[in-house]
Amino acid sequence: MRNLNLFIMKCISIYFVTLLLLMSGCESGRRIILKDLRCENLENPVAIDNTHPHFSWKIETDGQTMRQAYFEIQVATDSSLLAQGKADLWNSGKVESSASVMVPYRGKELRSSVLAYWKVRVWDDKGESSDWSPINRFGIGLLDKAEWQGKYIGMPDEKNPMLRKKFELQDRDATLLLHVNSLGYHEIYLNGRKVSEDVLSPAVSQLNKRSLSVTYDLTPYAKQGINDLLLWLGRGWYRKATFNAVHDGPLVKLQLDEIQRNGTTSTLLVTDSSWEGRGSMYGETGTGTWYPHQFGGECVDGRKALPDLTTATLDELDWKPVLEVEVPGIEVSPQMCEPNRIQEIIRPKGIKQIGDSIWLVDMGKALNGWVELSFPKLPEGHRVRMEYTDWLNENEDFKPQEENGQYEDWYIGSGQGKEVFRNKFNHHAFQYIRISGLAKAPEEVTGYLIHTDYKDASSFECSDPDLNAIYAMIKYTFKNLAFSGYIVDCPHYERMGYGGDGNASCKSFQTLYEGSSVYMNWMQMWQDCIREDGGMPHCVPNPYPAGGGPYWCGFIITGSWQTYLNYGDSRLIERYYPVMRHWLRYVDAYTVDGLLKRWPDTDYRAWYLGDWLAPAGVDYTAQSSVDLVSNCFISDCLTTMEKIAKVLGKAEDAAKYKERRQRLNELIQKTFYDPEKKQYATGSQIDRIYPMLVGVTDEQHMPEVKEGLYRETLENCKGHIGSGLVGVTILTDWAIKNGEADFLYSMLKKRELPGYLYMIDQGASTTWEYWSGERSKVHNCFNGIGAWFCQAIGGILPDEDRPGYKHFFIKPQVPDGVTWARVARETPYGTARVSWTMENRSLSLDLEIPANSTATFIAPFNVSNCVLDGNNVEISAGSILLESGKHTLSLPAE
């Protein structure tokens, strides 16, 4: 008994000692959590477009300083292996590195149609480690044309057909990956269930050169035995008028692969002539060309509606053989951006009767997406018409969109009780719906805002409600434009990914959203559209000629660089550097005596613009202004190419681009500067600002050029913005770079035309195409101002030498009249926050720097000392280096 008591006492002692050690460890240690794991900047992608993926993760701590010192990545063919620490594809071991964004895979050779699993853990510089991250996965799509075993199939004379095939499944433990390559939109159903939340898939591509494949994991939807697979198709962009479609209807090929736990792959099903098809309840309205102003809509025939898509229902229908169709010359590659999904459900603000059986629905704000309408019982064959617009006329009645013919949907009554219309393979941008042919008001109206499934990355609020309203309008506008893997000019009139609009809005969108994958898809289209001589179109996709100028064509340079700078993603500059060089050789071909001159219109491109849609009274079409703006843009491109070449280790190229830019800048100064008038070209805002921004204006001339800009703005522009699509962005970039917060703020505060507050006072929820409000009320023309709120007021600025916000600057600008601001920016490392308050000319700040990154705070006014985290600190050269974590900082009055 005595021995037993001693044993018990010993156990108790060990227990308490262990508990004390654990408690001690808890006091000195901290929790390091890994989150937001990405592969190729996508969450758990099942089909990437290469065999050399990159991994990213974010680190979350308790707010203390955290520097990653090591990482370890494990990759395996099966999640159960990975859970046991058996990394049969790659075990990096403990790697000394602070890298946590786009870390390259260095394991065994990967191949198409493989599925792999990965996890990561990290250590800080004090030796403390995180737990292993949750297990994530990635797959690789079909990368070679020869790997596609299926044939393209479709139905004759059907624009929205259903295609069907049953298959037998014996192994329920395997993973089923369905690779779908559709020319046109598709939806996938297995055993009566839609297999994803994706809509309007795939993303847009240059369909005469490339189509995208989308891969679905069917495992959760499959069952042992016979399975029923249904494809529902719509034409989308695949038409004779746009991309010379070889079939008057959508086409699809697919391949269903079965992946065993040991990684072996076999093919269960492909598309061929054994499939069956039929028409559906969906048809089209309008001309069917999908040319500008001709996007039409959808006709839903309630008489053909099905109660469900179960096997029992489908077996009762008549099915016909499909056609196999040869489609030559189109490359297939996996889609590398998030899918379109419904992002917001919007209920109408009001419904009122405006005529006999005519109703006006006001959704309360503009939206790009779908509508769902529930009607009371209708007579069989009765047609209800839905027209869409973002306008009301002077009497606040429905005003059809200008030149936008048959922008409408129809519903044909079934006579069988409750009737429901819902879009499927088209979309509209609208705020108002005019419903005709309906005796009673619709029972229910629902709007669905749809866009690519990128994530929000910013927030802004300050003491001035006008700035808050402008920021909110621009941010919401992008939700209506960043769609289908590119950013459109407007979703209803043209749906074009114009390079000028892309350049003008790139910094804003990439500041406001985590949208790197949008540019992965968009830049791929630019590569696909370059011509043999290096000529570029003005927009992509490029199914027909469209207007623009050099600022439009060179987007592949600036868009790729900004994606690298904001997201730390070097894939675009690596892939498309040769394309950029090829286009600059085209520029050289139309350079006369050192300056770019107008190049000819072609069958794929028209016009030659400088700025575009500046306010009335500004002559942005004057040839001197067009030439100045175009050559300043080329100077900007050469600067960017120098930076890209340095990143890629091409020192000789970098030196050449630097020399070319210097020569060009000298010529611009000599050719366009009028020393008597002390202005460039026409003396408009953009003509004065752009030379200063790109380094044309030297120190000697800078004071007089700036003074001329202030005078031009005050006298000729009456204190308003006097620029258009290009000029707004140039003005914004210059104001951010030079701390001109008061100058820009004074323009933003103007309530008269032209201005953002004028739009808001007229009821706008999205920005317009024209300052004066003509045509589109949902447009990308003036959204270049969007970066100013985070980068100027918040002062959160990227560092070109350490991209992706590995290091960044905090340099807040405080306009006279703004007393506080709260700004956040989601970076690849986590959330950066800046909150400041100005009181009695003293500035107090709360700052947060993400784990594993650093920031340099730059004082907005001259001070020699500050209080940092409760300690008096000397400010050396006006700046302080801050480690990750939360900080408080106080600056005394000037």
PDB file of N, CA and C in Angstrom, residues 76-132:
ATOM      1  N   ALA A  76       1.395  15.282 -51.548  1.00  0.00           N
ATOM      2  CA  ALA A  76       1.212  13.839 -51.698  1.00  0.00           C
ATOM      3  C   ALA A  76       0.087  13.544 -52.671  1.00  0.00           C
ATOM      4  N   THR A  77       0.032  12.318 -53.139  1.00  0.00           N
ATOM      5  CA  THR A  77      -1.012  11.895 -54.071  1.00  0.00           C
ATOM      6  C   THR A  77      -2.328  11.602 -53.377  1.00  0.00           C
ATOM      7  N   ASP A  78      -2.292  11.489 -52.025  1.00  0.00           N
ATOM      8  CA  ASP A  78      -3.510  11.162 -51.297  1.00  0.00           C
ATOM      9  C   ASP A  78      -3.511  11.905 -49.971  1.00  0.00           C
ATOM     10  N   SER A  79      -4.675  12.375 -49.551  1.00  0.00           N
ATOM     11  CA  SER A  79      -4.755  13.139 -48.312  1.00  0.00           C
ATOM     12  C   SER A  79      -4.438  12.283 -47.090  1.00  0.00           C
ATOM     13  N   SER A  80      -4.776  11.013 -47.147  1.00  0.00           N
ATOM     14  CA  SER A  80      -4.476  10.142 -46.006  1.00  0.00           C
ATOM     15  C   SER A  80      -2.975   9.952 -45.856  1.00  0.00           C
ATOM     16  N   LEU A  81      -2.250   9.886 -46.962  1.00  0.00           N
ATOM     17  CA  LEU A  81      -0.792   9.821 -46.883  1.00  0.00           C
ATOM     18  C   LEU A  81      -0.238  11.083 -46.240  1.00  0.00           C
ATOM     19  N   LEU A  82      -0.785  12.212 -46.661  1.00  0.00           N
ATOM     20  CA  LEU A  82      -0.296  13.490 -46.145  1.00  0.00           C
ATOM     21  C   LEU A  82      -0.572  13.619 -44.656  1.00  0.00           C
ATOM     22  N   ALA A  83      -1.712  13.123 -44.219  1.00  0.00           N
ATOM     23  CA  ALA A  83      -2.048  13.154 -42.791  1.00  0.00           C
ATOM     24  C   ALA A  83      -1.059  12.349 -41.969  1.00  0.00           C
ATOM     25  N   GLN A  84      -0.434  11.348 -42.587  1.00  0.00           N
ATOM     26  CA  GLN A  84       0.574  10.528 -41.904  1.00  0.00           C
ATOM     27  C   GLN A  84       1.989  11.068 -42.112  1.00  0.00           C
ATOM     28  N   GLY A  85       2.102  12.206 -42.820  1.00  0.00           N
ATOM     29  CA  GLY A  85       3.419  12.775 -43.066  1.00  0.00           C
ATOM     30  C   GLY A  85       4.181  12.088 -44.175  1.00  0.00           C
ATOM     31  N   LYS A  86       3.481  11.316 -45.007  1.00  0.00           N
ATOM     32  CA  LYS A  86       4.129  10.598 -46.112  1.00  0.00           C
ATOM     33  C   LYS A  86       3.930  11.395 -47.396  1.00  0.00           C
ATOM     34  N   ALA A  87       4.861  12.271 -47.678  1.00  0.00           N
ATOM     35  CA  ALA A  87       4.768  13.154 -48.838  1.00  0.00           C
ATOM     36  C   ALA A  87       5.457  12.483 -50.021  1.00  0.00           C
ATOM     37  N   ASP A  88       4.686  11.745 -50.817  1.00  0.00           N
ATOM     38  CA  ASP A  88       5.298  10.965 -51.890  1.00  0.00           C
ATOM     39  C   ASP A  88       5.583  11.781 -53.146  1.00  0.00           C
ATOM     40  N   LEU A  89       5.134  13.048 -53.189  1.00  0.00           N
ATOM     41  CA  LEU A  89       5.443  13.902 -54.335  1.00  0.00           C
ATOM     42  C   LEU A  89       6.519  14.941 -54.015  1.00  0.00           C
ATOM     43  N   TRP A  90       6.439  15.527 -52.818  1.00  0.00           N
ATOM     44  CA  TRP A  90       7.452  16.532 -52.459  1.00  0.00           C
ATOM     45  C   TRP A  90       7.410  16.785 -50.967  1.00  0.00           C
ATOM     46  N   ASN A  91       8.569  16.693 -50.352  1.00  0.00           N
ATOM     47  CA  ASN A  91       8.774  17.149 -48.985  1.00  0.00           C
ATOM     48  C   ASN A  91       9.916  18.147 -49.039  1.00  0.00           C
ATOM     49  N   SER A  92       9.579  19.405 -48.871  1.00  0.00           N
ATOM     50  CA  SER A  92      10.602  20.447 -49.012  1.00  0.00           C
ATOM     51  C   SER A  92      11.639  20.397 -47.903  1.00  0.00           C
ATOM     52  N   GLY A  93      11.277  19.752 -46.777  1.00  0.00           N
ATOM     53  CA  GLY A  93      12.118  19.864 -45.601  1.00  0.00           C
ATOM     54  C   GLY A  93      12.013  21.259 -45.018  1.00  0.00           C
ATOM     55  N   LYS A  94      12.745  21.530 -44.007  1.00  0.00           N
ATOM     56  CA  LYS A  94      12.701  22.832 -43.343  1.00  0.00           C
ATOM     57  C   LYS A  94      13.565  23.812 -44.131  1.00  0.00           C
ATOM     58  N   VAL A  95      12.906  24.699 -44.868  1.00  0.00           N
ATOM     59  CA  VAL A  95      13.593  25.612 -45.784  1.00  0.00           C
ATOM     60  C   VAL A  95      13.730  26.975 -45.113  1.00  0.00           C
ATOM     61  N   GLU A  96      14.943  27.482 -45.065  1.00  0.00           N
ATOM     62  CA  GLU A  96      15.167  28.815 -44.511  1.00  0.00           C
ATOM     63  C   GLU A  96      14.724  29.861 -45.524  1.00  0.00           C
ATOM     64  N   SER A  97      13.603  30.483 -45.248  1.00  0.00           N
ATOM     65  CA  SER A  97      13.040  31.447 -46.192  1.00  0.00           C
ATOM     66  C   SER A  97      11.874  32.175 -45.544  1.00  0.00           C
ATOM     67  N   SER A  98      11.704  33.442 -45.907  1.00  0.00           N
ATOM     68  CA  SER A  98      10.534  34.203 -45.460  1.00  0.00           C
ATOM     69  C   SER A  98       9.434  34.202 -46.514  1.00  0.00           C
ATOM     70  N   ALA A  99       9.648  33.492 -47.614  1.00  0.00           N
ATOM     71  CA  ALA A  99       8.673  33.484 -48.708  1.00  0.00           C
ATOM     72  C   ALA A  99       7.390  32.774 -48.290  1.00  0.00           C
ATOM     73  N   SER A 100       6.261  33.410 -48.552  1.00  0.00           N
ATOM     74  CA  SER A 100       4.966  32.776 -48.314  1.00  0.00           C
ATOM     75  C   SER A 100       3.970  33.110 -49.416  1.00  0.00           C
ATOM     76  N   VAL A 101       4.433  33.726 -50.473  1.00  0.00           N
ATOM     77  CA  VAL A 101       3.594  34.079 -51.612  1.00  0.00           C
ATOM     78  C   VAL A 101       4.219  33.525 -52.877  1.00  0.00           C
ATOM     79  N   MET A 102       3.462  32.718 -53.611  1.00  0.00           N
ATOM     80  CA  MET A 102       3.892  32.133 -54.880  1.00  0.00           C
ATOM     81  C   MET A 102       5.211  31.366 -54.740  1.00  0.00           C
ATOM     82  N   VAL A 103       5.258  30.477 -53.753  1.00  0.00           N
ATOM     83  CA  VAL A 103       6.430  29.621 -53.540  1.00  0.00           C
ATOM     84  C   VAL A 103       6.378  28.473 -54.551  1.00  0.00           C
ATOM     85  N   PRO A 104       7.409  28.281 -55.361  1.00  0.00           N
ATOM     86  CA  PRO A 104       7.334  27.286 -56.438  1.00  0.00           C
ATOM     87  C   PRO A 104       7.459  25.844 -55.940  1.00  0.00           C
ATOM     88  N   TYR A 105       6.715  24.971 -56.584  1.00  0.00           N
ATOM     89  CA  TYR A 105       6.797  23.527 -56.352  1.00  0.00           C
ATOM     90  C   TYR A 105       8.116  23.000 -56.904  1.00  0.00           C
ATOM     91  N   ARG A 106       8.796  22.128 -56.134  1.00  0.00           N
ATOM     92  CA  ARG A 106      10.077  21.576 -56.570  1.00  0.00           C
ATOM     93  C   ARG A 106      10.127  20.061 -56.323  1.00  0.00           C
ATOM     94  N   GLY A 107       8.998  19.408 -56.513  1.00  0.00           N
ATOM     95  CA  GLY A 107       8.934  17.977 -56.258  1.00  0.00           C
ATOM     96  C   GLY A 107       9.019  17.154 -57.526  1.00  0.00           C
ATOM     97  N   LYS A 108       8.465  15.948 -57.447  1.00  0.00           N
ATOM     98  CA  LYS A 108       8.479  15.039 -58.587  1.00  0.00           C
ATOM     99  C   LYS A 108       7.689  15.635 -59.749  1.00  0.00           C
ATOM    100  N   GLU A 109       8.016  15.183 -60.946  1.00  0.00           N
ATOM    101  CA  GLU A 109       7.347  15.678 -62.146  1.00  0.00           C
ATOM    102  C   GLU A 109       5.861  15.365 -62.076  1.00  0.00           C
ATOM    103  N   LEU A 110       5.047  16.360 -62.348  1.00  0.00           N
ATOM    104  CA  LEU A 110       3.603  16.194 -62.366  1.00  0.00           C
ATOM    105  C   LEU A 110       3.122  16.059 -63.809  1.00  0.00           C
ATOM    106  N   ARG A 111       1.864  15.644 -63.963  1.00  0.00           N
ATOM    107  CA  ARG A 111       1.320  15.426 -65.303  1.00  0.00           C
ATOM    108  C   ARG A 111      -0.151  15.847 -65.320  1.00  0.00           C
ATOM    109  N   SER A 112      -0.728  15.827 -66.509  1.00  0.00           N
ATOM    110  CA  SER A 112      -2.141  16.157 -66.672  1.00  0.00           C
ATOM    111  C   SER A 112      -3.025  15.197 -65.895  1.00  0.00           C
ATOM    112  N   SER A 113      -4.187  15.689 -65.508  1.00  0.00           N
ATOM    113  CA  SER A 113      -5.228  14.900 -64.845  1.00  0.00           C
ATOM    114  C   SER A 113      -4.721  14.212 -63.588  1.00  0.00           C
ATOM    115  N   VAL A 114      -3.837  14.890 -62.864  1.00  0.00           N
ATOM    116  CA  VAL A 114      -3.384  14.390 -61.578  1.00  0.00           C
ATOM    117  C   VAL A 114      -4.058  15.208 -60.482  1.00  0.00           C
ATOM    118  N   LEU A 115      -4.286  14.606 -59.345  1.00  0.00           N
ATOM    119  CA  LEU A 115      -4.848  15.296 -58.186  1.00  0.00           C
ATOM    120  C   LEU A 115      -3.861  15.143 -57.045  1.00  0.00           C
ATOM    121  N   ALA A 116      -3.497  16.252 -56.420  1.00  0.00           N
ATOM    122  CA  ALA A 116      -2.492  16.211 -55.357  1.00  0.00           C
ATOM    123  C   ALA A 116      -2.994  17.002 -54.148  1.00  0.00           C
ATOM    124  N   TYR A 117      -2.384  16.706 -53.000  1.00  0.00           N
ATOM    125  CA  TYR A 117      -2.775  17.322 -51.731  1.00  0.00           C
ATOM    126  C   TYR A 117      -1.538  17.941 -51.099  1.00  0.00           C
ATOM    127  N   TRP A 118      -1.727  19.095 -50.413  1.00  0.00           N
ATOM    128  CA  TRP A 118      -0.570  19.770 -49.832  1.00  0.00           C
ATOM    129  C   TRP A 118      -0.915  20.423 -48.508  1.00  0.00           C
ATOM    130  N   LYS A 119       0.129  20.606 -47.704  1.00  0.00           N
ATOM    131  CA  LYS A 119       0.007  21.323 -46.438  1.00  0.00           C
ATOM    132  C   LYS A 119       1.333  22.019 -46.174  1.00  0.00           C
ATOM    133  N   VAL A 120       1.317  22.955 -45.243  1.00  0.00           N
ATOM    134  CA  VAL A 120       2.509  23.746 -44.962  1.00  0.00           C
ATOM    135  C   VAL A 120       2.541  24.076 -43.469  1.00  0.00           C
ATOM    136  N   ARG A 121       3.732  24.241 -42.936  1.00  0.00           N
ATOM    137  CA  ARG A 121       3.909  24.799 -41.603  1.00  0.00           C
ATOM    138  C   ARG A 121       5.095  25.748 -41.647  1.00  0.00           C
ATOM    139  N   VAL A 122       5.150  26.663 -40.658  1.00  0.00           N
ATOM    140  CA  VAL A 122       6.204  27.678 -40.659  1.00  0.00           C
ATOM    141  C   VAL A 122       6.785  27.820 -39.259  1.00  0.00           C
ATOM    142  N   TRP A 123       7.974  28.416 -39.191  1.00  0.00           N
ATOM    143  CA  TRP A 123       8.636  28.783 -37.938  1.00  0.00           C
ATOM    144  C   TRP A 123       8.952  30.271 -37.984  1.00  0.00           C
ATOM    145  N   ASP A 124       8.856  30.928 -36.835  1.00  0.00           N
ATOM    146  CA  ASP A 124       9.249  32.329 -36.791  1.00  0.00           C
ATOM    147  C   ASP A 124      10.731  32.447 -36.429  1.00  0.00           C
ATOM    148  N   ASP A 125      11.223  33.678 -36.325  1.00  0.00           N
ATOM    149  CA  ASP A 125      12.648  33.890 -36.076  1.00  0.00           C
ATOM    150  C   ASP A 125      13.029  33.615 -34.625  1.00  0.00           C
ATOM    151  N   LYS A 126      12.051  33.254 -33.809  1.00  0.00           N
ATOM    152  CA  LYS A 126      12.347  32.862 -32.435  1.00  0.00           C
ATOM    153  C   LYS A 126      12.309  31.343 -32.265  1.00  0.00           C
ATOM    154  N   GLY A 127      12.046  30.648 -33.377  1.00  0.00           N
ATOM    155  CA  GLY A 127      12.034  29.195 -33.339  1.00  0.00           C
ATOM    156  C   GLY A 127      10.691  28.572 -33.050  1.00  0.00           C
ATOM    157  N   GLU A 128       9.665  29.391 -32.832  1.00  0.00           N
ATOM    158  CA  GLU A 128       8.339  28.847 -32.574  1.00  0.00           C
ATOM    159  C   GLU A 128       7.679  28.469 -33.899  1.00  0.00           C
ATOM    160  N   SER A 129       6.917  27.397 -33.878  1.00  0.00           N
ATOM    161  CA  SER A 129       6.326  26.891 -35.119  1.00  0.00           C
ATOM    162  C   SER A 129       4.809  26.924 -35.055  1.00  0.00           C
ATOM    163  N   SER A 130       4.233  26.928 -36.216  1.00  0.00           N
ATOM    164  CA  SER A 130       2.791  26.774 -36.336  1.00  0.00           C
ATOM    165  C   SER A 130       2.457  25.288 -36.361  1.00  0.00           C
ATOM    166  N   ASP A 131       1.182  24.968 -36.200  1.00  0.00           N
ATOM    167  CA  ASP A 131       0.728  23.630 -36.533  1.00  0.00           C
ATOM    168  C   ASP A 131       0.724  23.490 -38.049  1.00  0.00           C
ATOM    169  N   TRP A 132       0.599  22.249 -38.497  1.00  0.00           N
ATOM    170  CA  TRP A 132       0.399  22.064 -39.926  1.00  0.00           C
ATOM    171  C   TRP A 132      -0.908  22.741 -40.331  1.00  0.00           C
TER     172      TRP A 132
END
